[in-house]
Structures are given as structure tokens and as C-alpha cells.
Coordinates of C-alpha atoms in Angstrom, one line a residue:
X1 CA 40.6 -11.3 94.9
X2 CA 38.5 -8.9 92.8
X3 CA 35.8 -11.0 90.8
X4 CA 36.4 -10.7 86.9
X5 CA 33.7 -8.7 85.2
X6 CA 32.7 -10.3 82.1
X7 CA 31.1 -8.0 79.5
X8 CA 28.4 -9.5 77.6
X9 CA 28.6 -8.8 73.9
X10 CA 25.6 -6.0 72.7
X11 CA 23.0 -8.4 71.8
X12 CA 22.5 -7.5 67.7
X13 CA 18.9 -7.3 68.4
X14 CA 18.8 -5.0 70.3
X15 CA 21.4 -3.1 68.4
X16 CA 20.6 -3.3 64.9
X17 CA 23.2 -0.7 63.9
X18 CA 25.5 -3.4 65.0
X19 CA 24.4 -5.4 62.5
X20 CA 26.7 -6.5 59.8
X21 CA 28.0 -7.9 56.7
X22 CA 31.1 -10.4 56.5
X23 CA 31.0 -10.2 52.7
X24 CA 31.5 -6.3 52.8
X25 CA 28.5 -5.7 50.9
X26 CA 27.6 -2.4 53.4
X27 CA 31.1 -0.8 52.2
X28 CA 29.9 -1.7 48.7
X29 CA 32.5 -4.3 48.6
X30 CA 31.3 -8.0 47.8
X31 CA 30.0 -10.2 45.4
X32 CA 27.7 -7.6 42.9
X33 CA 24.5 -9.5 43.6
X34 CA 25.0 -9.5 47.6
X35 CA 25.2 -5.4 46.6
X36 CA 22.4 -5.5 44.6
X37 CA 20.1 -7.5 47.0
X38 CA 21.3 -5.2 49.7
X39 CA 20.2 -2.3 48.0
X40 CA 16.9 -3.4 46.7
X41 CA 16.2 -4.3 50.4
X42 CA 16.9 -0.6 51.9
X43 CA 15.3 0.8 48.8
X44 CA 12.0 -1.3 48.5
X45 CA 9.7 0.8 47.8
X46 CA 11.3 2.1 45.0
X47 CA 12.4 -1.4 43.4
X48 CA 8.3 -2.2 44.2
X49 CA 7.3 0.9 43.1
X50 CA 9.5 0.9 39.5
X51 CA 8.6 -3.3 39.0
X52 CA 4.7 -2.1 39.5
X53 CA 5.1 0.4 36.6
X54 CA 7.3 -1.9 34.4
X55 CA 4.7 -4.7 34.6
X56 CA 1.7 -2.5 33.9
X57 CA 3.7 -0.8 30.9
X58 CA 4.5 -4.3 29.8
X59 CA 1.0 -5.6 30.2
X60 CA -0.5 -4.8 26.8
X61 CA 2.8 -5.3 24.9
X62 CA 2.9 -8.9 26.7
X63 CA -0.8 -9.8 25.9
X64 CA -0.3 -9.6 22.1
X65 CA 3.4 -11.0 22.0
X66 CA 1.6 -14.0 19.8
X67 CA 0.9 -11.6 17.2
X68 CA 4.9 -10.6 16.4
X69 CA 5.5 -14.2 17.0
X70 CA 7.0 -16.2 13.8
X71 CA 6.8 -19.7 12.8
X72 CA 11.1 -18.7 12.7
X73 CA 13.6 -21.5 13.6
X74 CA 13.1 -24.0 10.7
X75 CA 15.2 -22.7 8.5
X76 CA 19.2 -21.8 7.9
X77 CA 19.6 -19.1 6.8
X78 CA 22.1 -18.1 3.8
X79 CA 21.6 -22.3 3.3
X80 CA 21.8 -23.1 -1.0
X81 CA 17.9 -24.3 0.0
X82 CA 17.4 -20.8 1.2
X83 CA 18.7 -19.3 -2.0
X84 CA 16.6 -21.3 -4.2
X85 CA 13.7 -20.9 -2.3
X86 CA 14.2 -16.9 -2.8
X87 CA 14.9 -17.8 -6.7
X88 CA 11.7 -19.5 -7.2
X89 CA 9.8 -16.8 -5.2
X90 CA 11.3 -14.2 -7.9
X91 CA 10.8 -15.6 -10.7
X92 CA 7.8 -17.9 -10.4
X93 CA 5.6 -16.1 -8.0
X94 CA 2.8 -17.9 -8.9
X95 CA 4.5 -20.9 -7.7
X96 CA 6.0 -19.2 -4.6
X97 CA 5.5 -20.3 -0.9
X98 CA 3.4 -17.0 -0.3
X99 CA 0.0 -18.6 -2.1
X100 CA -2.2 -20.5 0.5
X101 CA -4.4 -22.8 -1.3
X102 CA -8.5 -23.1 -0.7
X103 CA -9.1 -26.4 -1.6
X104 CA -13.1 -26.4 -2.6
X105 CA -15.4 -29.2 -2.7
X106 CA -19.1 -30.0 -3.6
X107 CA -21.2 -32.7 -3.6
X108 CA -22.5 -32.3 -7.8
X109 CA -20.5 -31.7 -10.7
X110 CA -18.5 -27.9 -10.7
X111 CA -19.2 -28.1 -14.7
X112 CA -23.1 -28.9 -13.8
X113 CA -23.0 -25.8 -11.3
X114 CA -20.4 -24.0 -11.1
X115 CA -22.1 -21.2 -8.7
X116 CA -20.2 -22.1 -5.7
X117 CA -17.3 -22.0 -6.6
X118 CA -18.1 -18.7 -8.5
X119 CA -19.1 -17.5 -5.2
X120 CA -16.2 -18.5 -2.8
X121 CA -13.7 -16.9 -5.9
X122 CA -15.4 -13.9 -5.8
X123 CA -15.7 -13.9 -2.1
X124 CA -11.7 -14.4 -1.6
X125 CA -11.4 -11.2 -4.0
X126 CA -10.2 -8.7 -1.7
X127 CA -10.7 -11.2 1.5
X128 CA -8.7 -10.2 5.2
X129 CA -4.9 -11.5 4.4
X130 CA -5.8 -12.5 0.6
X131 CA -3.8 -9.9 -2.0
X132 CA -4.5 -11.7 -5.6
X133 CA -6.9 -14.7 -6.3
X134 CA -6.8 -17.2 -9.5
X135 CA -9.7 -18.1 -10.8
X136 CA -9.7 -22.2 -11.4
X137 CA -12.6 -21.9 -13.6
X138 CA -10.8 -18.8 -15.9
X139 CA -7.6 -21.4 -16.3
X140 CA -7.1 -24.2 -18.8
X141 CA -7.3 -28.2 -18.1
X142 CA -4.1 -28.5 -17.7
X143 CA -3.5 -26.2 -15.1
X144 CA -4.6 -29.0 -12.7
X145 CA -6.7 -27.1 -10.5
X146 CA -9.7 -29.2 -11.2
X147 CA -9.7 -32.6 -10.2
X148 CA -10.5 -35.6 -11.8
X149 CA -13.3 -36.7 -10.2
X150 CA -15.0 -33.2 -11.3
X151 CA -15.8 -31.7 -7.5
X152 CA -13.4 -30.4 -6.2
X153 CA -11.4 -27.6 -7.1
X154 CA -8.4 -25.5 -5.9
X155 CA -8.0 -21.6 -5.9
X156 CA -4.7 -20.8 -4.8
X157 CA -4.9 -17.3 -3.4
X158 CA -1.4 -14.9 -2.7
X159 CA -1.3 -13.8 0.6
X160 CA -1.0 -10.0 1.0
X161 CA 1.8 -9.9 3.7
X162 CA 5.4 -9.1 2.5
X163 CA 8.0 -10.7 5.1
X164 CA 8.2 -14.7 6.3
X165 CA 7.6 -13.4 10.0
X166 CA 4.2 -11.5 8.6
X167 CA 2.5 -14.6 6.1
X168 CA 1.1 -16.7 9.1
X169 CA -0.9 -13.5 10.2
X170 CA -2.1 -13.2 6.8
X171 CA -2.9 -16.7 6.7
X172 CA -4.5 -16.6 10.1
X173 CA -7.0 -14.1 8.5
X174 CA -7.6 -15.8 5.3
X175 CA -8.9 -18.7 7.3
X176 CA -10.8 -17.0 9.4
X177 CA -12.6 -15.3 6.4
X178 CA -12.8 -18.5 4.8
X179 CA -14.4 -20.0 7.9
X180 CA -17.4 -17.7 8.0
X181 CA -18.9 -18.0 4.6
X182 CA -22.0 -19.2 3.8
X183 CA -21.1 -21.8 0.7
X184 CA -24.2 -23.5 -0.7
X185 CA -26.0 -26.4 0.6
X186 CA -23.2 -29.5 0.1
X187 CA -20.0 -27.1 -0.7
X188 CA -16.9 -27.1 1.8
X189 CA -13.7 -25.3 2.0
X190 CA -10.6 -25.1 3.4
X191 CA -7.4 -24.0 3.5
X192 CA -3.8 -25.2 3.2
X193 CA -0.6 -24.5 2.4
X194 CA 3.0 -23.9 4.3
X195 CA 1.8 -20.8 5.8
X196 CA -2.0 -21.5 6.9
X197 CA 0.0 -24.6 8.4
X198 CA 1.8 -22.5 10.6
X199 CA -0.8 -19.8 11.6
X200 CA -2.4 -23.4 12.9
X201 CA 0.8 -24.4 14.8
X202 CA 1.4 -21.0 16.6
X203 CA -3.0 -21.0 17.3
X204 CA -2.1 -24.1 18.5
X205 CA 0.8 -23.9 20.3
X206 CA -0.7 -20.7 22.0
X207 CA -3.7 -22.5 23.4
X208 CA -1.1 -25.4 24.7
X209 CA 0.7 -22.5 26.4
X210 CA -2.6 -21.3 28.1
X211 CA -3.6 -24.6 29.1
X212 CA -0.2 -25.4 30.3
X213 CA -0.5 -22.6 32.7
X214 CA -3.9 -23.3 34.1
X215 CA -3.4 -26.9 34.8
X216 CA 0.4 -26.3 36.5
X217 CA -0.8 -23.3 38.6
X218 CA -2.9 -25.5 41.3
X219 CA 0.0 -28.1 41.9
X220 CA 2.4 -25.0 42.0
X221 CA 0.1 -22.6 44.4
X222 CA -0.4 -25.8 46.6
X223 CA 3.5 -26.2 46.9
X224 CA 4.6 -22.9 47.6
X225 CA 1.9 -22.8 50.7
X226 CA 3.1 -26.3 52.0
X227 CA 6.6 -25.0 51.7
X228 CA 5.9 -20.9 52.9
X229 CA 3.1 -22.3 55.5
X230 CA 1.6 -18.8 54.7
X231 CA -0.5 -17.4 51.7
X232 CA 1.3 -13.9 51.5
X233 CA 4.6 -15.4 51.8
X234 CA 3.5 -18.1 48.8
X235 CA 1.7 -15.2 46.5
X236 CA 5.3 -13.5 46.6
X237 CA 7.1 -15.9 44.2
X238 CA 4.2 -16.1 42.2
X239 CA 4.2 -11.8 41.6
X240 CA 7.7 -12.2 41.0
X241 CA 7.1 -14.6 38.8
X242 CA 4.0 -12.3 36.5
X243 CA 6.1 -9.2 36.8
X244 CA 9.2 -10.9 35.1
X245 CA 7.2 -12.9 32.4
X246 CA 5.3 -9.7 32.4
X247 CA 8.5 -7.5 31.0
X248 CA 10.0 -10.5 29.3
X249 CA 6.8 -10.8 27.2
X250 CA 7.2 -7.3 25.9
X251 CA 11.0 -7.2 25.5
X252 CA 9.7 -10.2 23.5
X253 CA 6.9 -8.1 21.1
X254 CA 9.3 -4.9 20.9
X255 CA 12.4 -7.6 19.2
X256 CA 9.8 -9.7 17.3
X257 CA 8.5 -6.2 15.7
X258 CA 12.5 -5.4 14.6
X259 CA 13.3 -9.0 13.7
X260 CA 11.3 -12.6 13.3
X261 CA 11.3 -14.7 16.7
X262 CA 10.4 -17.8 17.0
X263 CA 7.0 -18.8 18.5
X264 CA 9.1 -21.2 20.6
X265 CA 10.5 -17.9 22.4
X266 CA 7.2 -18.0 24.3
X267 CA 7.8 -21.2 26.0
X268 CA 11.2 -20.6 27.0
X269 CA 10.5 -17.0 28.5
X270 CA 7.7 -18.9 30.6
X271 CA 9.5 -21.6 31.6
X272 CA 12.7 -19.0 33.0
X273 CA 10.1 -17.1 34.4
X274 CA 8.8 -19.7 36.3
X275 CA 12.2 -21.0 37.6
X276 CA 13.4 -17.7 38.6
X277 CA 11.0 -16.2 40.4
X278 CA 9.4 -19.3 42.1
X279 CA 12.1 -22.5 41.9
X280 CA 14.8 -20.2 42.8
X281 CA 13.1 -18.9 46.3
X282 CA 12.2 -22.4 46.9
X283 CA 16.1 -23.2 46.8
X284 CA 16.5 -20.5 49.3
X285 CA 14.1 -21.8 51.7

């Protein structure tokens, strides 16, 4: 009896042309994303190559995305509140929500001395972000921006910018400004208003955002070594991660240049950016 010969099946490492796809993704069949993974994988240095150049484009675009950032989102638009708020803005613009407010304050009488607030009036006249100034000493009793008790004083100051998305920028400058004078000995101000409210919230929110990142990025480099067991494999995710906040920062500044986006955009696009390119490769280890 002849023996049976048995053929052992060509081992696939040693024949990688062998090698093959069940979902069809090589005949450019298959689920799109099996195709696309396929192809970034025999064409890496290109997809590296074009990612580089995207993310170093993006880079300056991404680093000033705060700046084309609005305080957007608390408002309906075409609301009757909406309309009225336009109304008011046209035909009392005195009144309208585009005047910050410097509230002044000293520790004498204004009608005793009256030279500081002389000063900071004069000083606001033409100020970064500042487009017309009223004089509180120039205005009668009863406009009411004097005070009772005789120090303090308010100059309500229009701000120069001309769209919602713009005023908090403008307000942002007219603090500043107002920040760095030198008022006399006892004399304070500061500055208020819907808009100088918000060029706080976005400073604010922006810092949170900054200090969000610094104090999650130790935990998170820590897991992805624990989980990778290597540092190149772990710093992967984490490029991945930069590069796609990178480009969604600027796709970000471009749109908020055309039309206002909310500062809140910011916190989203980080927090996807995060889970894409460093949850989602620790679901696929």
C-alpha cells in the first residue's frame, strides 16, 4: 500500500502574497472603511506624509481658534426677544447691548475732585475696543450715572466692534486698556456689562481648557503605556490624537471667521479628538 502524501498548506508567513482578505477589501470590495484602512496601510507614507503637512498648516489657524470664538449658543434666533433686542439696538443705541459700562470709584467726593474721573474719560477716548465715550460729568442729574453716595460714577463706553460674534473681542480689549491705567491714589475701575461678561467667560473657559489638558495628559500617557507596554506604540494615539485636534481647530477658526461658533465648540472638538484617536485604539487593543 502506497503511503498517502499529505501536502502541508503554504505556511502564510512565509508566503505573504498568500495573504488575504475574507471581507474582499484587496478586490476593493468590503465594508468602505476596511478599504480605506487597507489603503492607508500600503500607502503610509503618503497618508503620514499629507497628515504632517495638514497639521503644520493647521497649527497657527488652531492656536488662535479662541479669537473667532463667540459667546454664540444663548440665544434663538428669529425668537420675538431677538426682535426686540434688534429694535432697541436701532432706535436707542445708547441704551443698546453694545455699551460696556466702566464703573468708577474714589475714595473723596467726584464734585470735590473731579480729576480722576476727568482722567479715566479722557483716557477711554479712543481706548483699544472703545468707539464713543459719554461723559458722566457733561450729563444731567438725572441721567443716573452718578450715584448717591457722591463717589462713584459710571461711563458707559460703545464698543467699536459691529457683529455679536466680534463685541467680546472688543470688550476683551477695553478691559485690558482699562486694566493698565494709572488712576490716582484711591480711584478704581472696572468694567461690566453683557459683553465684558463674556470676553471673561471665553478667558475663562479657555484657561479651564488648558488646564484640563495638563492635568488629564499624565493619567492618560500613563494608561496608554500600561496598556501598549511600549512608549512608541503609546505616543501613536497620542499624535493621532494632536494631528486631528490640530485640523479640527482650524476647520474650527476658518467657519468661526464665515459665521459665529460657539466657544463651547472648543470643548467638544477636544473631547472627539481625544476619543478618536486614543479611546478608539484602546478598544482595538
Amino acid at each position: 500500500m502506497n503511503p498517502t502524501v499529505t501536502e502541508r498548506a503554504p505556511d502564510a508567513a512565509e508566503h505573504p502574497d498568500h495573504l488575504h482578505l475574507d471581507d474582499g477589501a484587496h478586490h476593493g470590495k468590503g465594508p468602505w472603511f476596511a478599504r480605506m484602512a487597507r489603503w492607508s496601510g500600503t500607502h503610509r507614507r503618503l497618508v503620514i506624509a499629507v497628515w504632517a503637512v495638514a497639521t503644520i498648516i493647521s497649527a497657527p489657524l488652531a492656536i488662535t481658534l479662541s479669537s473667532s470664538l463667540s459667546g454664540a449658543g444663548w440665544e434663538a434666533q428669529g425668537s420675538t426677544a431677538v426682535e426686540v433686542r434688534d429694535e432697541l439696538r436701532r432706535d436707542f443705541p445708547q441704551l443698546g447691548a453694545e455699551a460696556a459700562v466702566v464703573v468708577y470709584q474714589q475714595d473723596g467726593p467726584i464734585a470735590e475732585d473731579p480729576s480722576g474721573l476727568e482722567q479715566l474719560v479722557a483716557d477711554l477716548d479712543g481706548a483699544p475696543g472703545a468707539a464713543s465715550v459719554v461723559d458722566p460729568l457733561a450729563q444731567p442729574v438725572e441721567a443716573g450715572l452718578i450715584a448717591r453716595d457722591g463717589r462713584t460714577a459710571m461711563v458707559p463706553v460703545g464698543l467699536e466692534a459691529a457683529e455679536d460674534a466680534d463685541l467680546p473681542e472688543s470688550a476683551g480689549e477695553l478691559i485690558d486698556h482699562v486694566g493698565s491705567l494709572d488712576l490716582p491714589e484711591g480711584a478704581r475701575a472696572e468694567v461690566t456689562g453683557e459683553w465684558p461678561v463674556w470676553s471673561d467667560f471665553n478667558t475663562t473657559n479657555e484657561e479651564a481648557l488648558h488646564k484640563a489638558e495638563i492635568v488629564s495628559a499624565i493619567p492618560t500617557i500613563i494608561l496608554l503605556l500600561v496598556a501598549f507596554g511600549s512608549a512608541v506604540a503609546a505616543g501613536l494615539p497620542l499624535l493621532l490624537a494632536v494631528a486631528g485636534i490640530a485640523v479640527g481647530f482650524a476647520s474650527l477658526h476658518l467657519i468661526g471667521d464665515a459665521t459665529p461658533v460657539s466657544v463651547w465648540a472648543m470643548n467638544f472638538s477636544m473631547m472627539i479628538g481625544l476619543a478618536v484617536g486614543i479611546d478608539y485604539s484602546l478598544f482595538i487593543v
